[in-house]
Every structure is written in structure tokens, then in C-alpha cells.
Amino acid sequence: MKKMMALAMAVVMTMAALTGCGGSGSGDSANGDVPVIGISQYGQHASLDNCREGFLLGLEESGLVEGVDYVIDYQNAGFDDTIAQQIAQNFSANNVALMCGIATNSATACYAAAEDKNIPVIFTAITDPVKAKLDSGNITGTSDKLPIEEQLKLIRALQPDAKTIGILYTTSEPNSVSAVEEYQAKAPEYGFTIEAIGVMQQSEVLQAADTMISKGVDCMTNLTDNNVVGVLPSILEKTNDAGIPVYGSEIEQVKIGCIASAGIEYVALGKRTGEMAAKILKGEATAEEMPYETITDSEIYYNPDVLTAMGLTLPEDIAAEAIDVTAE
């Protein structure tokens, strides 16, 4: 009798395990045949979170209902390339209907994992899709190309005597390499030279910040570099002590202590990406048929508390249209 009870229990446990291990693809999700969107976010910081929030909003405003028209499998790689690759491979193994890569490393991993199965991929928060080799195939999305000339104009307006701008960046991020190259090309037109220091991983960023400060740069400008943004509050502690203004690349960086920014709004960026994804899910277009889009609308954001601390003043013509991040 004991053996029979043990055998029965084993059968029950096995059936439960099999039920819990079902894939999350388009045909075997917990909600039946509801398409699954696999979202791979490279790491946790406000800009990328805003992209995800906007993406979901774009799906909703396109008339799709979560749980009815799609379900979300959201995964975060924690700024780890190996984990980003594992997430993408799991999405592929589970035959998701669509992969969304937030930031270059996640998008690249998704594209590599999706290619053999021809799963459509959509990306957001990628500065240079061409350099990242994400501009052809069953993939599309939105680019957050930085308004570098507007940023240089802003820095010159706030610091008319500044000569050197420092930039920290990750040498393996195509977005960052592309942005640094553009800064180096355009900075002389505004009377600046660029002091760029590259790192390989996030653990090197704060030491690079110390080196940058020791070089006596007049200010620093931040990119959308994920390794750098991930430790931005710690960088700002160092630069504030040294009296060096740091310019952000979007509103969230200004909120946490950068002095000002000419940048785009990342919820809007993600929203447009969600609208494009909705077209794919509705069968109105394929990813391959839709060219990636570059969002160019930018605003000037400023942090009055940091301006005061740095002894700088926003010129009246800029102040008339700039957005005070502390007033929101």
C-alpha cells in the first residue's frame, strides 16, 4: 500500500511539474494561444524603464489589450551580456511572437537568437542601429540618437569660457563609440576639445571618473551609455565635490543631478516603438518592411538646484523655453 501511495504521489508531482514548465510562446502560454512578447531590458535605470513604460503604452493606445491580444514576458539582464544572451535564447526556445530589445546589447542578443526562427525583433534606445548592424532583416525599432549639436550649444551658452569637455564611455557599446566620434568631429566648431576615456565594464567607471577629474576638464557630458548611467549618482558625487558640471543626455539624468540637457523624452521613444510592434502583431506590416525611425524632437531640461550649486546661470532666451525638472 505504501509503495502504491508513493507511486501515485510521484505521478501527481510529475504532472504538476510538466504543467508548470509550459513555454511562453505564441501557442502554449498560460493564456492559450495569446501571442507572447518577450521584452529584454539590458539593465535597470530610469531611461530604459521609461522606454519599457512607453512601449506598453504604445501597445495599449494602438488598441491592443494585454491578456487578450498579447502577454508580456519581461526579463532584465542586469547589464550582463551573458544574461542578455540567455534571455534571448529562452525567448527563442519558447517561440515568442515578438522580441523587444531595450538597449543595444539586449537587441543584438535578441536578433541573434531570433534569426534562425525568423521571429520579428523590435528595438528601442539604440543610438546607431547601422553601427550595431541592426538595420536590416526581420528587425526594426526606434533610435535615440543624441542631439549633439544642441548639447554643444547648450554647454557653450552656460559656460562661455569652457575649453574641454570630458566623456566617459564603454568601448564595446556601438552607441557610445558613435556618439564620441560625433562629439570629437563637431566640438571644434564650438571651440571645445573632447577628453574621452573608455572603459570595458561598469566596475571601471568610477576610477575613470577620478582620472577625468584629475585632468581638469571644464565639464563633462554624459551619453546614454548603460555602464556609465548605471553608476551616475556616484559619478555626480565626485564631480560635485570637484565643482565640475555634468550635462545629461535626457531628463532623468538631469533629475538625479546633472546640470542640464538637450535631450529626447524616453517614454515617447518607447511609445513609438510600441506602436510599431502593434502593427506587427496586427499583421499590418512586418518588421522587415518598416525602416527604423530616429526620434529627433528634443527639449532643454535643467536642474536649478545644480545650476545654483555650480554658480551658473541659464541665459534668458534658453530659460524661456527650458523645462525645470524640479517643477514636475
C-alpha atoms as a PDB file:
ATOM      1  CA  MET A   1       0.000   0.000   0.000  1.00  0.00           C
ATOM      2  CA  LYS A   2       2.823   2.396   0.911  1.00  0.00           C
ATOM      3  CA  LYS A   3       4.505   1.694  -2.436  1.00  0.00           C
ATOM      4  CA  MET A   4       1.262   2.350  -4.310  1.00  0.00           C
ATOM      5  CA  MET A   5       0.727   5.651  -2.450  1.00  0.00           C
ATOM      6  CA  ALA A   6       4.300   6.713  -3.158  1.00  0.00           C
ATOM      7  CA  LEU A   7       3.880   5.888  -6.844  1.00  0.00           C
ATOM      8  CA  ALA A   8       0.627   7.847  -7.019  1.00  0.00           C
ATOM      9  CA  MET A   9       2.263  10.847  -5.357  1.00  0.00           C
ATOM     10  CA  ALA A  10       5.168  10.699  -7.807  1.00  0.00           C
ATOM     11  CA  VAL A  11       2.768  10.725 -10.755  1.00  0.00           C
ATOM     12  CA  VAL A  12       0.921  13.755  -9.343  1.00  0.00           C
ATOM     13  CA  MET A  13       4.184  15.647  -8.775  1.00  0.00           C
ATOM     14  CA  THR A  14       5.408  14.833 -12.290  1.00  0.00           C
ATOM     15  CA  MET A  15       2.178  16.056 -13.874  1.00  0.00           C
ATOM     16  CA  ALA A  16       2.339  19.272 -11.822  1.00  0.00           C
ATOM     17  CA  ALA A  17       5.922  19.874 -12.900  1.00  0.00           C
ATOM     18  CA  LEU A  18       5.053  19.379 -16.558  1.00  0.00           C
ATOM     19  CA  THR A  19       2.122  21.780 -16.251  1.00  0.00           C
ATOM     20  CA  GLY A  20       4.346  24.437 -14.685  1.00  0.00           C
ATOM     21  CA  CYS A  21       7.065  24.122 -17.300  1.00  0.00           C
ATOM     22  CA  GLY A  22       4.999  25.023 -20.347  1.00  0.00           C
ATOM     23  CA  GLY A  23       6.691  27.507 -22.695  1.00  0.00           C
ATOM     24  CA  SER A  24       5.537  31.105 -23.024  1.00  0.00           C
ATOM     25  CA  GLY A  25       5.361  31.109 -26.823  1.00  0.00           C
ATOM     26  CA  SER A  26       2.534  32.129 -29.087  1.00  0.00           C
ATOM     27  CA  GLY A  27       0.804  28.765 -28.894  1.00  0.00           C
ATOM     28  CA  ASP A  28       1.419  27.412 -25.399  1.00  0.00           C
ATOM     29  CA  SER A  29       1.274  30.320 -22.974  1.00  0.00           C
ATOM     30  CA  ALA A  30      -0.761  30.270 -19.775  1.00  0.00           C
ATOM     31  CA  ASN A  31      -3.421  32.208 -21.710  1.00  0.00           C
ATOM     32  CA  GLY A  32      -3.785  29.691 -24.525  1.00  0.00           C
ATOM     33  CA  ASP A  33      -2.930  30.994 -27.966  1.00  0.00           C
ATOM     34  CA  VAL A  34      -2.327  34.625 -26.940  1.00  0.00           C
ATOM     35  CA  PRO A  35       0.905  35.905 -28.568  1.00  0.00           C
ATOM     36  CA  VAL A  36       3.793  36.432 -26.186  1.00  0.00           C
ATOM     37  CA  ILE A  37       6.044  39.482 -26.410  1.00  0.00           C
ATOM     38  CA  GLY A  38       9.432  38.865 -24.858  1.00  0.00           C
ATOM     39  CA  ILE A  39      10.926  42.101 -23.514  1.00  0.00           C
ATOM     40  CA  SER A  40      14.645  42.024 -22.776  1.00  0.00           C
ATOM     41  CA  GLN A  41      15.848  45.142 -20.947  1.00  0.00           C
ATOM     42  CA  TYR A  42      19.606  45.415 -20.653  1.00  0.00           C
ATOM     43  CA  GLY A  43      19.568  46.919 -17.162  1.00  0.00           C
ATOM     44  CA  GLN A  44      17.688  48.914 -14.594  1.00  0.00           C
ATOM     45  CA  HIS A  45      17.848  52.686 -14.877  1.00  0.00           C
ATOM     46  CA  ALA A  46      15.234  55.381 -15.404  1.00  0.00           C
ATOM     47  CA  SER A  47      15.810  55.939 -19.135  1.00  0.00           C
ATOM     48  CA  LEU A  48      15.356  52.275 -20.024  1.00  0.00           C
ATOM     49  CA  ASP A  49      12.444  51.934 -17.600  1.00  0.00           C
ATOM     50  CA  ASN A  50      10.774  54.850 -19.385  1.00  0.00           C
ATOM     51  CA  CYS A  51      11.291  53.090 -22.717  1.00  0.00           C
ATOM     52  CA  ARG A  52       9.517  49.998 -21.396  1.00  0.00           C
ATOM     53  CA  GLU A  53       6.692  52.082 -19.915  1.00  0.00           C
ATOM     54  CA  GLY A  54       6.262  53.871 -23.245  1.00  0.00           C
ATOM     55  CA  PHE A  55       6.382  50.590 -25.189  1.00  0.00           C
ATOM     56  CA  LEU A  56       3.485  49.177 -23.175  1.00  0.00           C
ATOM     57  CA  LEU A  57       1.601  52.456 -23.567  1.00  0.00           C
ATOM     58  CA  GLY A  58       2.104  52.323 -27.341  1.00  0.00           C
ATOM     59  CA  LEU A  59       0.607  48.834 -27.494  1.00  0.00           C
ATOM     60  CA  GLU A  60      -2.361  49.929 -25.404  1.00  0.00           C
ATOM     61  CA  GLU A  61      -3.020  53.109 -27.385  1.00  0.00           C
ATOM     62  CA  SER A  62      -2.904  51.070 -30.594  1.00  0.00           C
ATOM     63  CA  GLY A  63      -5.982  49.220 -29.391  1.00  0.00           C
ATOM     64  CA  LEU A  64      -4.341  46.029 -28.104  1.00  0.00           C
ATOM     65  CA  VAL A  65      -5.358  44.622 -24.735  1.00  0.00           C
ATOM     66  CA  GLU A  66      -2.868  42.801 -22.514  1.00  0.00           C
ATOM     67  CA  GLY A  67      -4.064  39.299 -21.696  1.00  0.00           C
ATOM     68  CA  VAL A  68      -6.324  39.267 -24.738  1.00  0.00           C
ATOM     69  CA  ASP A  69      -4.147  40.322 -27.670  1.00  0.00           C
ATOM     70  CA  TYR A  70      -0.748  39.654 -26.080  1.00  0.00           C
ATOM     71  CA  VAL A  71       1.012  38.737 -22.868  1.00  0.00           C
ATOM     72  CA  ILE A  72       4.362  40.087 -21.690  1.00  0.00           C
ATOM     73  CA  ASP A  73       7.409  38.089 -20.635  1.00  0.00           C
ATOM     74  CA  TYR A  74       9.671  40.782 -19.166  1.00  0.00           C
ATOM     75  CA  GLN A  75      13.298  39.967 -18.342  1.00  0.00           C
ATOM     76  CA  ASN A  76      16.128  42.193 -17.086  1.00  0.00           C
ATOM     77  CA  ALA A  77      19.762  41.357 -17.865  1.00  0.00           C
ATOM     78  CA  GLY A  78      21.303  43.469 -15.111  1.00  0.00           C
ATOM     79  CA  PHE A  79      23.880  44.914 -17.544  1.00  0.00           C
ATOM     80  CA  ASP A  80      25.301  41.417 -18.084  1.00  0.00           C
ATOM     81  CA  ASP A  81      25.877  40.382 -21.722  1.00  0.00           C
ATOM     82  CA  THR A  82      25.821  36.684 -20.880  1.00  0.00           C
ATOM     83  CA  ILE A  83      22.436  37.005 -19.200  1.00  0.00           C
ATOM     84  CA  ALA A  84      21.136  39.088 -22.118  1.00  0.00           C
ATOM     85  CA  GLN A  85      22.096  36.242 -24.457  1.00  0.00           C
ATOM     86  CA  GLN A  86      20.445  33.645 -22.200  1.00  0.00           C
ATOM     87  CA  ILE A  87      17.227  35.683 -22.065  1.00  0.00           C
ATOM     88  CA  ALA A  88      17.125  35.943 -25.853  1.00  0.00           C
ATOM     89  CA  GLN A  89      17.813  32.234 -26.300  1.00  0.00           C
ATOM     90  CA  ASN A  90      14.987  31.392 -23.887  1.00  0.00           C
ATOM     91  CA  PHE A  91      12.621  33.641 -25.828  1.00  0.00           C
ATOM     92  CA  SER A  92      13.601  31.802 -28.991  1.00  0.00           C
ATOM     93  CA  ALA A  93      13.210  28.382 -27.385  1.00  0.00           C
ATOM     94  CA  ASN A  94       9.726  29.375 -26.206  1.00  0.00           C
ATOM     95  CA  ASN A  95       8.760  30.600 -29.679  1.00  0.00           C
ATOM     96  CA  VAL A  96       7.606  34.041 -28.600  1.00  0.00           C
ATOM     97  CA  ALA A  97       5.658  36.005 -31.185  1.00  0.00           C
ATOM     98  CA  LEU A  98       7.893  39.074 -30.937  1.00  0.00           C
ATOM     99  CA  MET A  99      11.088  40.094 -29.142  1.00  0.00           C
ATOM    100  CA  CYS A 100      11.678  43.631 -27.909  1.00  0.00           C
ATOM    101  CA  GLY A 101      15.256  44.580 -27.066  1.00  0.00           C
ATOM    102  CA  ILE A 102      15.703  47.678 -24.903  1.00  0.00           C
ATOM    103  CA  ALA A 103      19.271  48.985 -25.456  1.00  0.00           C
ATOM    104  CA  THR A 104      21.840  47.726 -27.935  1.00  0.00           C
ATOM    105  CA  ASN A 105      23.215  44.714 -26.083  1.00  0.00           C
ATOM    106  CA  SER A 106      19.772  43.223 -25.496  1.00  0.00           C
ATOM    107  CA  ALA A 107      18.605  43.989 -29.040  1.00  0.00           C
ATOM    108  CA  THR A 108      21.724  42.416 -30.532  1.00  0.00           C
ATOM    109  CA  ALA A 109      21.260  39.278 -28.430  1.00  0.00           C
ATOM    110  CA  CYS A 110      17.581  39.048 -29.419  1.00  0.00           C
ATOM    111  CA  TYR A 111      18.359  39.427 -33.096  1.00  0.00           C
ATOM    112  CA  ALA A 112      20.995  36.691 -32.978  1.00  0.00           C
ATOM    113  CA  ALA A 113      18.632  34.312 -31.161  1.00  0.00           C
ATOM    114  CA  ALA A 114      15.620  35.118 -33.355  1.00  0.00           C
ATOM    115  CA  GLU A 115      17.299  34.897 -36.745  1.00  0.00           C
ATOM    116  CA  ASP A 116      17.089  31.118 -37.260  1.00  0.00           C
ATOM    117  CA  LYS A 117      13.367  31.096 -36.424  1.00  0.00           C
ATOM    118  CA  ASN A 118      12.643  34.396 -38.180  1.00  0.00           C
ATOM    119  CA  ILE A 119      10.988  35.796 -35.067  1.00  0.00           C
ATOM    120  CA  PRO A 120      10.445  39.553 -35.524  1.00  0.00           C
ATOM    121  CA  VAL A 121      12.554  41.796 -33.308  1.00  0.00           C
ATOM    122  CA  ILE A 122      11.883  45.391 -32.383  1.00  0.00           C
ATOM    123  CA  PHE A 123      14.378  47.617 -30.578  1.00  0.00           C
ATOM    124  CA  THR A 124      14.452  50.907 -28.721  1.00  0.00           C
ATOM    125  CA  ALA A 125      17.107  53.135 -27.099  1.00  0.00           C
ATOM    126  CA  ILE A 126      19.730  52.443 -29.764  1.00  0.00           C
ATOM    127  CA  THR A 127      21.755  55.431 -30.904  1.00  0.00           C
ATOM    128  CA  ASP A 128      23.271  53.955 -34.059  1.00  0.00           C
ATOM    129  CA  PRO A 129      21.426  50.902 -35.458  1.00  0.00           C
ATOM    130  CA  VAL A 130      23.714  50.863 -38.516  1.00  0.00           C
ATOM    131  CA  LYS A 131      26.900  50.581 -36.450  1.00  0.00           C
ATOM    132  CA  ALA A 132      25.173  47.980 -34.281  1.00  0.00           C
ATOM    133  CA  LYS A 133      24.271  46.058 -37.501  1.00  0.00           C
ATOM    134  CA  LEU A 134      20.570  46.108 -36.667  1.00  0.00           C
ATOM    135  CA  ASP A 135      19.403  47.973 -39.754  1.00  0.00           C
ATOM    136  CA  SER A 136      18.385  45.040 -41.970  1.00  0.00           C
ATOM    137  CA  GLY A 137      16.481  41.788 -41.691  1.00  0.00           C
ATOM    138  CA  ASN A 138      13.368  40.972 -39.676  1.00  0.00           C
ATOM    139  CA  ILE A 139      14.040  43.806 -37.248  1.00  0.00           C
ATOM    140  CA  THR A 140      13.048  47.446 -36.754  1.00  0.00           C
ATOM    141  CA  GLY A 141      12.619  49.960 -33.965  1.00  0.00           C
ATOM    142  CA  THR A 142      13.491  53.433 -32.764  1.00  0.00           C
ATOM    143  CA  SER A 143      16.803  55.250 -32.422  1.00  0.00           C
ATOM    144  CA  ASP A 144      17.579  57.695 -29.623  1.00  0.00           C
ATOM    145  CA  LYS A 145      20.343  59.496 -31.499  1.00  0.00           C
ATOM    146  CA  LEU A 146      21.650  62.267 -29.282  1.00  0.00           C
ATOM    147  CA  PRO A 147      21.138  65.902 -30.401  1.00  0.00           C
ATOM    148  CA  ILE A 148      24.858  66.553 -30.063  1.00  0.00           C
ATOM    149  CA  GLU A 149      24.963  69.954 -31.717  1.00  0.00           C
ATOM    150  CA  GLU A 150      22.172  71.192 -29.461  1.00  0.00           C
ATOM    151  CA  GLN A 151      24.092  69.887 -26.452  1.00  0.00           C
ATOM    152  CA  LEU A 152      27.267  71.683 -27.544  1.00  0.00           C
ATOM    153  CA  LYS A 153      25.299  74.917 -28.000  1.00  0.00           C
ATOM    154  CA  LEU A 154      23.835  74.491 -24.519  1.00  0.00           C
ATOM    155  CA  ILE A 155      27.221  73.913 -22.904  1.00  0.00           C
ATOM    156  CA  ARG A 156      28.689  76.945 -24.667  1.00  0.00           C
ATOM    157  CA  ALA A 157      25.760  79.104 -23.540  1.00  0.00           C
ATOM    158  CA  LEU A 158      26.156  78.070 -19.906  1.00  0.00           C
ATOM    159  CA  GLN A 159      29.969  78.046 -19.864  1.00  0.00           C
ATOM    160  CA  PRO A 160      31.235  80.632 -22.354  1.00  0.00           C
ATOM    161  CA  ASP A 161      34.855  80.204 -21.239  1.00  0.00           C
ATOM    162  CA  ALA A 162      34.946  76.388 -21.155  1.00  0.00           C
ATOM    163  CA  LYS A 163      37.501  74.644 -23.356  1.00  0.00           C
ATOM    164  CA  THR A 164      37.482  70.932 -22.548  1.00  0.00           C
ATOM    165  CA  ILE A 165      34.530  68.531 -22.289  1.00  0.00           C
ATOM    166  CA  GLY A 166      35.059  65.113 -20.701  1.00  0.00           C
ATOM    167  CA  ILE A 167      33.187  61.995 -21.806  1.00  0.00           C
ATOM    168  CA  LEU A 168      33.165  58.563 -20.156  1.00  0.00           C
ATOM    169  CA  TYR A 169      32.041  55.712 -22.376  1.00  0.00           C
ATOM    170  CA  THR A 170      32.104  51.947 -22.876  1.00  0.00           C
ATOM    171  CA  THR A 171      34.361  50.899 -25.737  1.00  0.00           C
ATOM    172  CA  SER A 172      32.186  47.896 -26.617  1.00  0.00           C
ATOM    173  CA  GLU A 173      28.937  49.885 -26.931  1.00  0.00           C
ATOM    174  CA  PRO A 174      28.456  50.930 -30.578  1.00  0.00           C
ATOM    175  CA  ASN A 175      26.087  53.696 -29.424  1.00  0.00           C
ATOM    176  CA  SER A 176      28.757  55.261 -27.287  1.00  0.00           C
ATOM    177  CA  VAL A 177      31.592  54.900 -29.796  1.00  0.00           C
ATOM    178  CA  SER A 178      29.446  56.555 -32.446  1.00  0.00           C
ATOM    179  CA  ALA A 179      28.466  59.428 -30.131  1.00  0.00           C
ATOM    180  CA  VAL A 180      32.060  60.070 -29.052  1.00  0.00           C
ATOM    181  CA  GLU A 181      33.174  60.187 -32.680  1.00  0.00           C
ATOM    182  CA  GLU A 182      30.470  62.729 -33.466  1.00  0.00           C
ATOM    183  CA  TYR A 183      31.390  64.846 -30.443  1.00  0.00           C
ATOM    184  CA  GLN A 184      35.038  64.815 -31.495  1.00  0.00           C
ATOM    185  CA  ALA A 185      34.098  65.882 -35.026  1.00  0.00           C
ATOM    186  CA  LYS A 186      31.728  68.697 -34.037  1.00  0.00           C
ATOM    187  CA  ALA A 187      33.252  70.054 -30.823  1.00  0.00           C
ATOM    188  CA  PRO A 188      35.880  72.259 -32.575  1.00  0.00           C
ATOM    189  CA  GLU A 189      33.068  74.184 -34.298  1.00  0.00           C
ATOM    190  CA  TYR A 190      32.021  75.387 -30.843  1.00  0.00           C
ATOM    191  CA  GLY A 191      35.518  75.958 -29.500  1.00  0.00           C
ATOM    192  CA  PHE A 192      35.783  72.740 -27.478  1.00  0.00           C
ATOM    193  CA  THR A 193      38.165  69.819 -27.346  1.00  0.00           C
ATOM    194  CA  ILE A 194      36.973  66.393 -26.161  1.00  0.00           C
ATOM    195  CA  GLU A 195      38.725  64.365 -23.466  1.00  0.00           C
ATOM    196  CA  ALA A 196      37.292  60.845 -23.784  1.00  0.00           C
ATOM    197  CA  ILE A 197      38.086  57.918 -21.505  1.00  0.00           C
ATOM    198  CA  GLY A 198      36.861  54.458 -22.470  1.00  0.00           C
ATOM    199  CA  VAL A 199      36.115  51.562 -20.123  1.00  0.00           C
ATOM    200  CA  MET A 200      35.404  47.903 -20.718  1.00  0.00           C
ATOM    201  CA  GLN A 201      32.965  47.298 -17.866  1.00  0.00           C
ATOM    202  CA  GLN A 202      30.977  49.099 -15.196  1.00  0.00           C
ATOM    203  CA  SER A 203      33.458  48.335 -12.420  1.00  0.00           C
ATOM    204  CA  GLU A 204      35.978  50.598 -14.178  1.00  0.00           C
ATOM    205  CA  VAL A 205      33.739  53.654 -14.496  1.00  0.00           C
ATOM    206  CA  LEU A 206      34.346  55.342 -11.145  1.00  0.00           C
ATOM    207  CA  GLN A 207      38.115  55.026 -11.475  1.00  0.00           C
ATOM    208  CA  ALA A 208      37.804  56.558 -14.952  1.00  0.00           C
ATOM    209  CA  ALA A 209      35.778  59.399 -13.401  1.00  0.00           C
ATOM    210  CA  ASP A 210      38.621  60.063 -10.959  1.00  0.00           C
ATOM    211  CA  THR A 211      41.064  60.164 -13.865  1.00  0.00           C
ATOM    212  CA  MET A 212      38.811  62.544 -15.776  1.00  0.00           C
ATOM    213  CA  ILE A 213      38.565  64.891 -12.799  1.00  0.00           C
ATOM    214  CA  SER A 214      42.351  64.853 -12.397  1.00  0.00           C
ATOM    215  CA  LYS A 215      42.697  66.042 -15.996  1.00  0.00           C
ATOM    216  CA  GLY A 216      40.945  69.280 -15.062  1.00  0.00           C
ATOM    217  CA  VAL A 217      38.150  69.222 -17.641  1.00  0.00           C
ATOM    218  CA  ASP A 218      35.792  72.209 -17.554  1.00  0.00           C
ATOM    219  CA  CYS A 219      32.717  69.992 -17.631  1.00  0.00           C
ATOM    220  CA  MET A 220      31.534  66.527 -18.588  1.00  0.00           C
ATOM    221  CA  THR A 221      28.748  65.450 -20.902  1.00  0.00           C
ATOM    222  CA  ASN A 222      27.021  62.146 -20.369  1.00  0.00           C
ATOM    223  CA  LEU A 223      25.859  59.763 -23.091  1.00  0.00           C
ATOM    224  CA  THR A 224      23.160  57.099 -22.914  1.00  0.00           C
ATOM    225  CA  ASP A 225      25.958  54.647 -22.104  1.00  0.00           C
ATOM    226  CA  ASN A 226      24.421  51.968 -19.886  1.00  0.00           C
ATOM    227  CA  ASN A 227      27.526  51.193 -17.836  1.00  0.00           C
ATOM    228  CA  VAL A 228      28.071  54.872 -17.079  1.00  0.00           C
ATOM    229  CA  VAL A 229      24.412  55.729 -16.439  1.00  0.00           C
ATOM    230  CA  GLY A 230      24.181  52.765 -14.074  1.00  0.00           C
ATOM    231  CA  VAL A 231      26.591  54.475 -11.633  1.00  0.00           C
ATOM    232  CA  LEU A 232      25.779  58.088 -12.474  1.00  0.00           C
ATOM    233  CA  PRO A 233      24.816  59.091  -8.898  1.00  0.00           C
ATOM    234  CA  SER A 234      28.275  58.012  -7.694  1.00  0.00           C
ATOM    235  CA  ILE A 235      29.947  59.916 -10.536  1.00  0.00           C
ATOM    236  CA  LEU A 236      27.978  63.035  -9.607  1.00  0.00           C
ATOM    237  CA  GLU A 237      29.173  62.823  -6.006  1.00  0.00           C
ATOM    238  CA  LYS A 238      32.748  63.033  -7.263  1.00  0.00           C
ATOM    239  CA  THR A 239      32.154  65.787  -9.833  1.00  0.00           C
ATOM    240  CA  ASN A 240      30.114  67.882  -7.381  1.00  0.00           C
ATOM    241  CA  ASP A 241      32.987  67.759  -4.891  1.00  0.00           C
ATOM    242  CA  ALA A 242      35.333  68.863  -7.690  1.00  0.00           C
ATOM    243  CA  GLY A 243      32.977  71.623  -8.872  1.00  0.00           C
ATOM    244  CA  ILE A 244      32.687  70.141 -12.381  1.00  0.00           C
ATOM    245  CA  PRO A 245      29.257  70.449 -14.070  1.00  0.00           C
ATOM    246  CA  VAL A 246      27.937  67.298 -15.728  1.00  0.00           C
ATOM    247  CA  TYR A 247      25.455  67.609 -18.596  1.00  0.00           C
ATOM    248  CA  GLY A 248      22.964  64.791 -19.062  1.00  0.00           C
ATOM    249  CA  SER A 249      21.598  63.270 -22.240  1.00  0.00           C
ATOM    250  CA  GLU A 250      17.937  63.171 -21.179  1.00  0.00           C
ATOM    251  CA  ILE A 251      15.525  64.309 -18.490  1.00  0.00           C
ATOM    252  CA  GLU A 252      16.054  61.505 -15.960  1.00  0.00           C
ATOM    253  CA  GLN A 253      19.775  62.230 -15.726  1.00  0.00           C
ATOM    254  CA  VAL A 254      19.014  65.884 -15.001  1.00  0.00           C
ATOM    255  CA  LYS A 255      16.520  64.890 -12.317  1.00  0.00           C
ATOM    256  CA  ILE A 256      19.190  62.957 -10.411  1.00  0.00           C
ATOM    257  CA  GLY A 257      21.782  65.726 -10.522  1.00  0.00           C
ATOM    258  CA  CYS A 258      23.103  66.600 -13.968  1.00  0.00           C
ATOM    259  CA  ILE A 259      23.005  70.344 -14.550  1.00  0.00           C
ATOM    260  CA  ALA A 260      21.112  70.437 -17.862  1.00  0.00           C
ATOM    261  CA  SER A 261      20.490  68.513 -21.051  1.00  0.00           C
ATOM    262  CA  ALA A 262      19.393  68.859 -24.636  1.00  0.00           C
ATOM    263  CA  GLY A 263      17.679  65.505 -24.955  1.00  0.00           C
ATOM    264  CA  ILE A 264      14.699  63.476 -26.052  1.00  0.00           C
ATOM    265  CA  GLU A 265      11.879  62.087 -23.926  1.00  0.00           C
ATOM    266  CA  TYR A 266      12.178  58.333 -23.471  1.00  0.00           C
ATOM    267  CA  VAL A 267       8.546  57.499 -22.711  1.00  0.00           C
ATOM    268  CA  ALA A 268       7.707  58.989 -26.117  1.00  0.00           C
ATOM    269  CA  LEU A 269      10.516  56.956 -27.676  1.00  0.00           C
ATOM    270  CA  GLY A 270       9.162  53.728 -26.204  1.00  0.00           C
ATOM    271  CA  LYS A 271       5.607  54.650 -27.135  1.00  0.00           C
ATOM    272  CA  ARG A 272       6.508  54.934 -30.806  1.00  0.00           C
ATOM    273  CA  THR A 273       8.231  51.549 -30.562  1.00  0.00           C
ATOM    274  CA  GLY A 274       5.070  50.037 -29.086  1.00  0.00           C
ATOM    275  CA  GLU A 275       3.010  51.444 -31.936  1.00  0.00           C
ATOM    276  CA  MET A 276       5.345  49.784 -34.431  1.00  0.00           C
ATOM    277  CA  ALA A 277       5.125  46.489 -32.519  1.00  0.00           C
ATOM    278  CA  ALA A 278       1.336  46.692 -32.622  1.00  0.00           C
ATOM    279  CA  LYS A 279       1.425  46.861 -36.414  1.00  0.00           C
ATOM    280  CA  ILE A 280       3.457  43.656 -36.486  1.00  0.00           C
ATOM    281  CA  LEU A 281       1.102  41.845 -34.103  1.00  0.00           C
ATOM    282  CA  LYS A 282      -1.945  43.006 -36.073  1.00  0.00           C
ATOM    283  CA  GLY A 283      -0.410  41.777 -39.320  1.00  0.00           C
ATOM    284  CA  GLU A 284      -0.458  45.275 -40.813  1.00  0.00           C
ATOM    285  CA  ALA A 285       3.286  45.228 -41.552  1.00  0.00           C
ATOM    286  CA  THR A 286       6.359  43.115 -40.966  1.00  0.00           C
ATOM    287  CA  ALA A 287       9.424  44.321 -39.105  1.00  0.00           C
ATOM    288  CA  GLU A 288      11.417  43.978 -42.315  1.00  0.00           C
ATOM    289  CA  GLU A 289       9.003  46.275 -44.153  1.00  0.00           C
ATOM    290  CA  MET A 290       9.277  49.081 -41.585  1.00  0.00           C
ATOM    291  CA  PRO A 291      12.525  51.100 -41.570  1.00  0.00           C
ATOM    292  CA  TYR A 292      13.778  52.018 -38.118  1.00  0.00           C
ATOM    293  CA  GLU A 293      12.852  55.522 -37.007  1.00  0.00           C
ATOM    294  CA  THR A 294      15.069  58.159 -35.426  1.00  0.00           C
ATOM    295  CA  ILE A 295      13.353  60.363 -32.868  1.00  0.00           C
ATOM    296  CA  THR A 296      14.722  63.888 -33.313  1.00  0.00           C
ATOM    297  CA  ASP A 297      12.412  66.079 -31.216  1.00  0.00           C
ATOM    298  CA  SER A 298      14.404  67.362 -28.250  1.00  0.00           C
ATOM    299  CA  GLU A 299      13.863  69.661 -25.297  1.00  0.00           C
ATOM    300  CA  ILE A 300      16.198  71.510 -22.959  1.00  0.00           C
ATOM    301  CA  TYR A 301      15.921  70.357 -19.358  1.00  0.00           C
ATOM    302  CA  TYR A 302      17.674  71.986 -16.414  1.00  0.00           C
ATOM    303  CA  ASN A 303      18.094  71.496 -12.685  1.00  0.00           C
ATOM    304  CA  PRO A 304      18.018  74.888 -10.924  1.00  0.00           C
ATOM    305  CA  ASP A 305      19.477  73.488  -7.710  1.00  0.00           C
ATOM    306  CA  VAL A 306      22.563  72.220  -9.536  1.00  0.00           C
ATOM    307  CA  LEU A 307      22.874  75.467 -11.510  1.00  0.00           C
ATOM    308  CA  THR A 308      22.972  77.394  -8.235  1.00  0.00           C
ATOM    309  CA  ALA A 309      25.473  74.999  -6.670  1.00  0.00           C
ATOM    310  CA  MET A 310      27.778  75.368  -9.678  1.00  0.00           C
ATOM    311  CA  GLY A 311      27.381  79.145  -9.779  1.00  0.00           C
ATOM    312  CA  LEU A 312      25.998  79.102 -13.326  1.00  0.00           C
ATOM    313  CA  THR A 313      23.015  80.909 -14.827  1.00  0.00           C
ATOM    314  CA  LEU A 314      20.726  79.828 -17.619  1.00  0.00           C
ATOM    315  CA  PRO A 315      20.583  82.573 -20.288  1.00  0.00           C
ATOM    316  CA  GLU A 316      17.170  84.213 -20.528  1.00  0.00           C
ATOM    317  CA  ASP A 317      16.485  83.110 -24.088  1.00  0.00           C
ATOM    318  CA  ILE A 318      17.072  79.473 -23.113  1.00  0.00           C
ATOM    319  CA  ALA A 319      15.279  79.766 -19.778  1.00  0.00           C
ATOM    320  CA  ALA A 320      12.129  80.971 -21.564  1.00  0.00           C
ATOM    321  CA  GLU A 321      11.629  77.561 -23.199  1.00  0.00           C
ATOM    322  CA  ALA A 322      13.637  75.194 -20.993  1.00  0.00           C
ATOM    323  CA  ILE A 323      11.922  72.733 -18.642  1.00  0.00           C
ATOM    324  CA  ASP A 324      12.666  72.869 -14.904  1.00  0.00           C
ATOM    325  CA  VAL A 325      12.871  69.218 -13.811  1.00  0.00           C
ATOM    326  CA  THR A 326      12.222  70.113 -10.171  1.00  0.00           C
ATOM    327  CA  ALA A 327       8.863  71.647 -11.054  1.00  0.00           C
ATOM    328  CA  GLU A 328       7.321  68.416 -12.325  1.00  0.00           C
END
